[in-house]
Short mmCIF file of C-alpha atoms and ligand atoms in Angstrom, two decimals:
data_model
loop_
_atom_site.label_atom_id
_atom_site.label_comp_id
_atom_site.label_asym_id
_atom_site.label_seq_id
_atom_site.Cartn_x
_atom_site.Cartn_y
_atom_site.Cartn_z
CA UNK W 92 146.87 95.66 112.57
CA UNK W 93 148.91 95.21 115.77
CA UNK W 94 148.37 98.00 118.09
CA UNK W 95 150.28 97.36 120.76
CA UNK W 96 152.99 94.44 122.22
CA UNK W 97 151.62 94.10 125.83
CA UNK W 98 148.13 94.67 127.16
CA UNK W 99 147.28 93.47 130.66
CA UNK W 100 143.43 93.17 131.30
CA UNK W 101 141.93 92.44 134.67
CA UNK W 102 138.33 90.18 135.09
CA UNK W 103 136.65 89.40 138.29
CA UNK W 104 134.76 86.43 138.97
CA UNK W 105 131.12 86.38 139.35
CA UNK W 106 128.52 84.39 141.50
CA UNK W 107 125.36 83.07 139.63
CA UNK W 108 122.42 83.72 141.51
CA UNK W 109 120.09 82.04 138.94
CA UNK W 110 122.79 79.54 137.48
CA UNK W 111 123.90 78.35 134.21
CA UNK W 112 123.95 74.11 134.22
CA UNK W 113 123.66 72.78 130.85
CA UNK W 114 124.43 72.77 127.18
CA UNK W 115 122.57 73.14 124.34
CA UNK W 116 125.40 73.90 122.33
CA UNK W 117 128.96 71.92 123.76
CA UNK W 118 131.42 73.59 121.67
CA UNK W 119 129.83 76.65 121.49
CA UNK W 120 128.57 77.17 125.34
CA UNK W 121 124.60 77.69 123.92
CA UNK W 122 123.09 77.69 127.99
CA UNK W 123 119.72 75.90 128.30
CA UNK W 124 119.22 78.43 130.93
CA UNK W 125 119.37 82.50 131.06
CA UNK W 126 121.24 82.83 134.33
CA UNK W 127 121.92 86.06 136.39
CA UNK W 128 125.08 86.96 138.40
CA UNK W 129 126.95 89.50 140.45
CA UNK W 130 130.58 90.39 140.02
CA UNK W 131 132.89 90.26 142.84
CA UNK W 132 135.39 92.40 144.00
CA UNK W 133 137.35 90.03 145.86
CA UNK W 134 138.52 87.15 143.21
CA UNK W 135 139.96 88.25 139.97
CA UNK W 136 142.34 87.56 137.11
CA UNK W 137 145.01 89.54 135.67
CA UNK W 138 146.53 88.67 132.36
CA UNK W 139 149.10 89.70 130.11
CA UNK W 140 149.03 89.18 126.45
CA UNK W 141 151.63 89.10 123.64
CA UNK W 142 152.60 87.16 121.16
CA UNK W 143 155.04 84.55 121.54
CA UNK W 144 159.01 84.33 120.31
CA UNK W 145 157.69 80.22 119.37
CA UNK W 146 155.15 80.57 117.49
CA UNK W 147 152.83 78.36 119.85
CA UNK W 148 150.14 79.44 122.31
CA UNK W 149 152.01 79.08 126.17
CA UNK W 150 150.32 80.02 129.31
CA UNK W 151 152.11 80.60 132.23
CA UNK W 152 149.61 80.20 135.22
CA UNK W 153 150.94 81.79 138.79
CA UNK W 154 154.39 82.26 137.62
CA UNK W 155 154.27 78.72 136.03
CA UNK W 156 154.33 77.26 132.81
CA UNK W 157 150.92 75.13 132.70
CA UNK W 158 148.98 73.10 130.46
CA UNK W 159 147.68 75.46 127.06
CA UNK W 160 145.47 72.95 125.83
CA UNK W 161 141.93 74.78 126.96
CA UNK W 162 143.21 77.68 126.49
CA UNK W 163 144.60 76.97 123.06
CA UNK W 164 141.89 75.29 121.78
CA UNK W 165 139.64 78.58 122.79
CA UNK W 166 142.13 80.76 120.76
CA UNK W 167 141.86 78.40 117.67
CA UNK W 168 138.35 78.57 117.80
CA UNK W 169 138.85 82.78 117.46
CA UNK W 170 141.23 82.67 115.20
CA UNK W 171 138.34 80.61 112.84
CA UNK W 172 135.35 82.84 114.18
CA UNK W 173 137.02 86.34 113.63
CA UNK W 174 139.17 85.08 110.66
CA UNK W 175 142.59 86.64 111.99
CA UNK W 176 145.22 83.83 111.77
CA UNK W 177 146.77 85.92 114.48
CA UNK W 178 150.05 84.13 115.71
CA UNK W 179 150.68 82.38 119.18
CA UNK W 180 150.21 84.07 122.26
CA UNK W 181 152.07 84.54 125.57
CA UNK W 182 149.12 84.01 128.21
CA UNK W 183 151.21 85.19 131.55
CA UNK W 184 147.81 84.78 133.80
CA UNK W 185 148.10 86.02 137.39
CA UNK W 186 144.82 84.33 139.80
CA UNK W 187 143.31 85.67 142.58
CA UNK W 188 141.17 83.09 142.85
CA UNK W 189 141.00 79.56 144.62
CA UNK W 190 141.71 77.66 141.25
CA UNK W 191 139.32 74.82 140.31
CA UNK W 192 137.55 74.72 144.11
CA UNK W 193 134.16 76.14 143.26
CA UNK W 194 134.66 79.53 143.18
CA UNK W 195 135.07 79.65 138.98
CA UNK W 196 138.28 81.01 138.09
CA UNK W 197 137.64 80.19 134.76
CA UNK W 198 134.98 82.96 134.82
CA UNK W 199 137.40 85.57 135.60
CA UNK W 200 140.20 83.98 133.26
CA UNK W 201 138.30 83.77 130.31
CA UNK W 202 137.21 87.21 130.28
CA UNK W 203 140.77 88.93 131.21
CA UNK W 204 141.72 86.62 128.13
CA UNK W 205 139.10 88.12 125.90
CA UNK W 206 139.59 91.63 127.06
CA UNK W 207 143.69 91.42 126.76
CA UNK W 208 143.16 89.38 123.21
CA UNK W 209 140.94 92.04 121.86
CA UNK W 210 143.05 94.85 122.41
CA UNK W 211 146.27 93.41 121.69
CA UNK W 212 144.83 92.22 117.83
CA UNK W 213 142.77 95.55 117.64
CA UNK W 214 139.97 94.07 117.32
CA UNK W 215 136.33 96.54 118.22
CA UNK W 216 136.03 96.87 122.04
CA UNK W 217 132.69 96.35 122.08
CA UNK W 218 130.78 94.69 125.46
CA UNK W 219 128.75 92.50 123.31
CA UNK W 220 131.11 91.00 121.12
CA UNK W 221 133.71 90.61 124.23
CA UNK W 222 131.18 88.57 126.38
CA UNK W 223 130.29 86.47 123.24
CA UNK W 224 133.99 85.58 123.08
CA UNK W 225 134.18 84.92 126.39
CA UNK W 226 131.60 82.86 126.36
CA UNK W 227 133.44 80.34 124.27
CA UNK W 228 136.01 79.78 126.13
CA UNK W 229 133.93 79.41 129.29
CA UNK W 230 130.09 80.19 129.60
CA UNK W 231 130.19 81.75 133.13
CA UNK W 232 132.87 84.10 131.51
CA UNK W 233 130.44 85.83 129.68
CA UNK W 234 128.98 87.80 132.97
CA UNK W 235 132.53 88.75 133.76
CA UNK W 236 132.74 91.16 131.35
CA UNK W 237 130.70 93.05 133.58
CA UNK W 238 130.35 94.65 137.11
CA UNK W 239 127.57 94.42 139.63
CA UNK W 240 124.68 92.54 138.28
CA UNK W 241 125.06 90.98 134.53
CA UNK W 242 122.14 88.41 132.89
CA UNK W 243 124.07 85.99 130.20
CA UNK W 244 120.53 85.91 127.90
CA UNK W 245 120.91 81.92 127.08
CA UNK W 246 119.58 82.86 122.96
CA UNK W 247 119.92 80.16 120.65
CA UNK W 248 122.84 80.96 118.57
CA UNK W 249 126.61 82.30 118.87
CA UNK W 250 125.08 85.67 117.76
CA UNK W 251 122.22 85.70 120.22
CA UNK W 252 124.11 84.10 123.57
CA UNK W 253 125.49 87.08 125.48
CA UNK W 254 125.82 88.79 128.63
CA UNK W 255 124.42 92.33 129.19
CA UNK W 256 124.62 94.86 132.65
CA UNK W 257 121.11 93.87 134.40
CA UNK W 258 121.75 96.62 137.34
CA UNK W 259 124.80 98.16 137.89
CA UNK W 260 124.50 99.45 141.13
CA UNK W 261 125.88 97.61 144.25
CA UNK W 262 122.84 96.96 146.15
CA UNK W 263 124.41 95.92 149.83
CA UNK W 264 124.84 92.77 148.86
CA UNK W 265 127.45 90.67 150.95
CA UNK W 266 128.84 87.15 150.44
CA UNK W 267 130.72 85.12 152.72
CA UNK W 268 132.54 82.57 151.12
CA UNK W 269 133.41 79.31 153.35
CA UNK W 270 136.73 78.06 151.39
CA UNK W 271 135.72 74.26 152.68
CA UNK W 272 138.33 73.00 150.37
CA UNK W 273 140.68 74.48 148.03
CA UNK W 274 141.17 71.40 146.58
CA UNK W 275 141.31 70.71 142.76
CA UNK W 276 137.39 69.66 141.87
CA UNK W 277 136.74 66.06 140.63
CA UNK W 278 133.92 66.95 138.46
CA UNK W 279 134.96 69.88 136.22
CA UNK W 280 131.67 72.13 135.42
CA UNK W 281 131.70 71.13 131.94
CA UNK W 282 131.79 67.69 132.57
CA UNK W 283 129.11 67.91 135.26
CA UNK W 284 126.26 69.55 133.96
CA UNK W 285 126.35 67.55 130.67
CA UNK W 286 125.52 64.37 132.98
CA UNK W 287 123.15 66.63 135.57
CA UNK W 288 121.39 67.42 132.21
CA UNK W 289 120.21 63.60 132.16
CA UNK W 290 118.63 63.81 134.91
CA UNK W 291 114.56 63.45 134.67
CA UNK W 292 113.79 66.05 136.48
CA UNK W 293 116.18 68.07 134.69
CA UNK W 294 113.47 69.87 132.58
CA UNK W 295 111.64 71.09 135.18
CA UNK W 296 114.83 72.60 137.19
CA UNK W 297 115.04 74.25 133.94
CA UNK W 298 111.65 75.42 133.79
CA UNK W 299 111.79 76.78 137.55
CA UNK W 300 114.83 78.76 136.79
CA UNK W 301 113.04 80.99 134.02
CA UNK W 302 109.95 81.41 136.88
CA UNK W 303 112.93 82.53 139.22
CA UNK W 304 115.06 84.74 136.45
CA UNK W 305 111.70 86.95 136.39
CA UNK W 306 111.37 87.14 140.41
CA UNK W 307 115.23 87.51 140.91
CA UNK W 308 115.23 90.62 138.48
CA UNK W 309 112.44 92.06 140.29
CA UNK W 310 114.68 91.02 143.71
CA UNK W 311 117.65 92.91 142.79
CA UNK W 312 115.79 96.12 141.44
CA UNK W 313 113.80 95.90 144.63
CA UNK W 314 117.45 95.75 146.59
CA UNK W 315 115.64 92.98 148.24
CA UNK W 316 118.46 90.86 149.51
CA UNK W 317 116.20 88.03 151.71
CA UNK W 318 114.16 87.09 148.22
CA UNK W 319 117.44 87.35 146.60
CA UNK W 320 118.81 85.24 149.13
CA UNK W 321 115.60 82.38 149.16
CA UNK W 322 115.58 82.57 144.87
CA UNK W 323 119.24 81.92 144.78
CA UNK W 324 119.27 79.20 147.70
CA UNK W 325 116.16 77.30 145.71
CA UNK W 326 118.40 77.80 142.38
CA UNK W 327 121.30 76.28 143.46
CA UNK W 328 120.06 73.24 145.48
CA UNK W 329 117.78 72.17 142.85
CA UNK W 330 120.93 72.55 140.49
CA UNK W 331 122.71 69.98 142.94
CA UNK W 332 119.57 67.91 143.14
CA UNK W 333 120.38 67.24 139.46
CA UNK W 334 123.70 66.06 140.05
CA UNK W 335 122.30 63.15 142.21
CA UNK W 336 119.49 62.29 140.27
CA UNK W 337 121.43 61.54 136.73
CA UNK W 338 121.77 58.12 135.74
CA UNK W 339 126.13 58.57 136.70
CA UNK W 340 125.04 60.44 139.86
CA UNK W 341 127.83 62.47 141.66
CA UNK W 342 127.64 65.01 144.56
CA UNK W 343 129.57 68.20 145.15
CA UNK W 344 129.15 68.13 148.41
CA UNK W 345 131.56 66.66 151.64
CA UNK W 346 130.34 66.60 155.06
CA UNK W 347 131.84 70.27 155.73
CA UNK W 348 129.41 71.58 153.04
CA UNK W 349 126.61 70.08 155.10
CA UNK W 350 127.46 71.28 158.53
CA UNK W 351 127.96 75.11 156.78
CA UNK W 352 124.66 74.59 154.99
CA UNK W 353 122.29 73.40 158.18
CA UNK W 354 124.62 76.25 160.30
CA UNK W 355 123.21 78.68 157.66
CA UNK W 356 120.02 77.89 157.49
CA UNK W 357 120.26 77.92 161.64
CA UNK W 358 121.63 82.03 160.91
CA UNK W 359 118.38 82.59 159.29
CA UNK W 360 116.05 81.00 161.93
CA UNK W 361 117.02 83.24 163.98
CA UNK W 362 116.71 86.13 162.32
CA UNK W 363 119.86 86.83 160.47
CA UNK W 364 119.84 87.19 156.86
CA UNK W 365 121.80 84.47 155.33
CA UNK W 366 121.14 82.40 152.54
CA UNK W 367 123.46 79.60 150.83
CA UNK W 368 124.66 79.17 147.08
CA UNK W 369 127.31 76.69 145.78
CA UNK W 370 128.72 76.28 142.48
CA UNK W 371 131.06 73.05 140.77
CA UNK W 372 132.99 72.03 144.05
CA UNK W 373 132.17 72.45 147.88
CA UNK W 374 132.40 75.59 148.91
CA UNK W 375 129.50 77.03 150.51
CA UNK W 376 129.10 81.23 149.76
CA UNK W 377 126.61 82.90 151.83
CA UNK W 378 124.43 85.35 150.43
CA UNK W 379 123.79 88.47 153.30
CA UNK W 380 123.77 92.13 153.49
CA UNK W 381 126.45 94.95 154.62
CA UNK W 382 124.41 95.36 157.97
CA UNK W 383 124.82 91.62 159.04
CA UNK W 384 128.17 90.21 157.17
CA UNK W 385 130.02 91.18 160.70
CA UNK W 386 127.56 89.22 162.91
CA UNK W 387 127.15 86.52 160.63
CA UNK W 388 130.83 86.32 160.00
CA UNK W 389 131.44 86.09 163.60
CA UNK W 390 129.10 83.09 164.31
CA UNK W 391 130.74 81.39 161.27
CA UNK W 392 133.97 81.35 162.73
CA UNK W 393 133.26 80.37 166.30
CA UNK W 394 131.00 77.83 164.71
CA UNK W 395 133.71 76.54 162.39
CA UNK W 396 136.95 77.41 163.96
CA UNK W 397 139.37 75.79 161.26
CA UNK W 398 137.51 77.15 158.33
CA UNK W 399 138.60 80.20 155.86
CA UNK W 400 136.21 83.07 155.17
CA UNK W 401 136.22 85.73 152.45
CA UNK W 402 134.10 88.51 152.15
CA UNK W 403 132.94 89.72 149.00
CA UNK W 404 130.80 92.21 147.66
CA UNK W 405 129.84 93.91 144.13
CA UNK W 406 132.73 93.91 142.10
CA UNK W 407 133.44 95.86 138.91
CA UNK W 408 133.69 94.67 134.92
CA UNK W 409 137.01 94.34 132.58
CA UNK W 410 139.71 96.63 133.03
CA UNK W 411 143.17 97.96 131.57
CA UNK W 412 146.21 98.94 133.23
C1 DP6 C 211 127.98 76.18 138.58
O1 DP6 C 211 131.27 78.45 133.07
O2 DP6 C 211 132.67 76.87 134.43
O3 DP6 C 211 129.41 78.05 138.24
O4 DP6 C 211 131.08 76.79 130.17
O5 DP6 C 211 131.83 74.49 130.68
O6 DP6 C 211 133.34 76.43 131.16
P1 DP6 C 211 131.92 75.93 131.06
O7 DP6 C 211 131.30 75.99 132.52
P2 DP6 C 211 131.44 77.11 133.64
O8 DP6 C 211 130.18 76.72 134.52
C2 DP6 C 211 129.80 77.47 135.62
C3 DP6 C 211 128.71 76.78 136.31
C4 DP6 C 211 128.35 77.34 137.65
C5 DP6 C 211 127.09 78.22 137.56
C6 DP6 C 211 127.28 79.57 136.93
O9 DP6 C 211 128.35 80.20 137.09
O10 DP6 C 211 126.31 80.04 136.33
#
């Protein structure tokens, strides 16, 4: 039963601070990895949903009409899953997100989607089922569903791969984000870690990562932000280290992303807390507390006069308006 016409649904994107690189399941978005995230308040999506006077799926993306074919191929796959034939959808998606630089807009996207799609067809609003969805259309989605601290559990199945709160409490955390490039990514994600996941010493990234899941948890409940900040740092570079060592290597990083990691790791040295994690494009965010994000920021920008800078703490899950 159709509920209502028009639901608009807000997601925010989330950082992985023990990341999610690699498939077991393509089509489905089975992680080999349980990964851990927080949600920020900064970047989000909002989306309106209803159907469409054509018939066809349409997204309009910023106020203009853009390519439906993810996006349409996510919906066909719940229209099979939840068995409603439902008809095609007007996606009217507003980002507040650098698209495809890094800073996984698809994350927040997905999950608006899944939020807007399950209210609009009536379908249970249940946290569970909604981050399983999400996770479909994009894996990282998943966490979105939720505020503060989320853990996607990787499980083996589409019944066992979800999301679930881990701590929802904002725990100081800060993150400066260096927008190095807002440029359109050459690798998408997707494509990415299903050639980082050749890599030799892929299965012992992936090995690491459940050693770090266990120390990160104890990290955040600890409100530990310099582990946090080390775990995360590790997590992330050895994720890029995979990227290089795959028999078609590629690299994320340009010569900006170098100078903001060594400046970084200069920060901590001497004595500031920061700590570096980077997703599918060049952007560098810095992982530091409320006490130091002014400092820190500061030396950023005199360090890199040309550069953007966001800051971005704990954000909260899906909403309605
Ligand atoms: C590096 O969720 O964008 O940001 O499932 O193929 O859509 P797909 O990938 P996506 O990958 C995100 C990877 C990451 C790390 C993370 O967010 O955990």
């Amino acid at each position: 039963m159709i509920k209502q016409a028009k639901v608009r649904a807000t997601a925010h994107t989330n950082i992985a601070l023990i990341k999610y690189w690699g498939k077991a399941d393509v089509s489905l978005n089975i992680p080999t990895t349980s990964s851990l995230s927080m949600t920020l308040d900064k970047f989000y999506t909002t989306t309106e949903l209803s159907f469409d006077a054509s018939g066809q799926d349409r997204l309009i993306l910023n106020g203009e009409g853009t390519d439906a074919t993810r996006v349409k191929g996510f919906l066909d796959l719940v229209r099979q899953k939840t068995g409603q034939d439902f008809p095609g959808l007007l996606i009217d998606s507003q980002n507040h997100v650098p698209t495809a630089a890094g800073l996984a807009s698809s994350a927040s996207s997905f999950a608006a989607l899944t939020g807007a799609l399950v209210r609009l067809l009536d379908l249970p609003e249940n946290d569970r089922e909604m981050s399983r969805i999400a996770r479909i259309g994009s894996g990282s989605a998943s966490r979105s569903i939720f505020g503060n601290f989320a853990i996607w559990n990787k499980g083996h199945d589409d019944a066992s791969s979800y999301a679930e709160p881990f701590y929802d409490e904002d725990i100081g955390l800060s993150m400066i984000v260096a927008e190095i490039s807002q440029k359109e990514k050459k690798m998408s994600s997707t494509r990415g870690m299903q050639l980082a996941q050749k890599a030799p010493s892929y299965g012992a990234w992936v090995e690491k990562s459940a050693r770090q899941l266990k120390e990160m948890k104890s990290a955040v409940q600890a409100h530990d932000i310099e582990q946090i900040g080390l775990i995360a740092q590790d997590n992330a570079l050895g994720m890029h280290e995979q990227n290089r060592l795959c028999p078609e290597p590629f690299d994320y990083f340009i010569d900006e992303t170098r100078q903001v990691l060594a400046f970084t790791e200069a920060c901590y040295r001497s004595g500031l807390l920061a700590f570096a994690t980077m997703d599918a494009g060049p952007n560098v965010k810095i992982i530091t507390d409320k006490a130091s994000e002014t400092e820190l920021l500061a030396r950023f920008k005199n360090e890199f006069p040309n550069m953007a800078f966001e800051i971005a703490h704990a954000g909260g899950g899906l909403s309605y308006d």
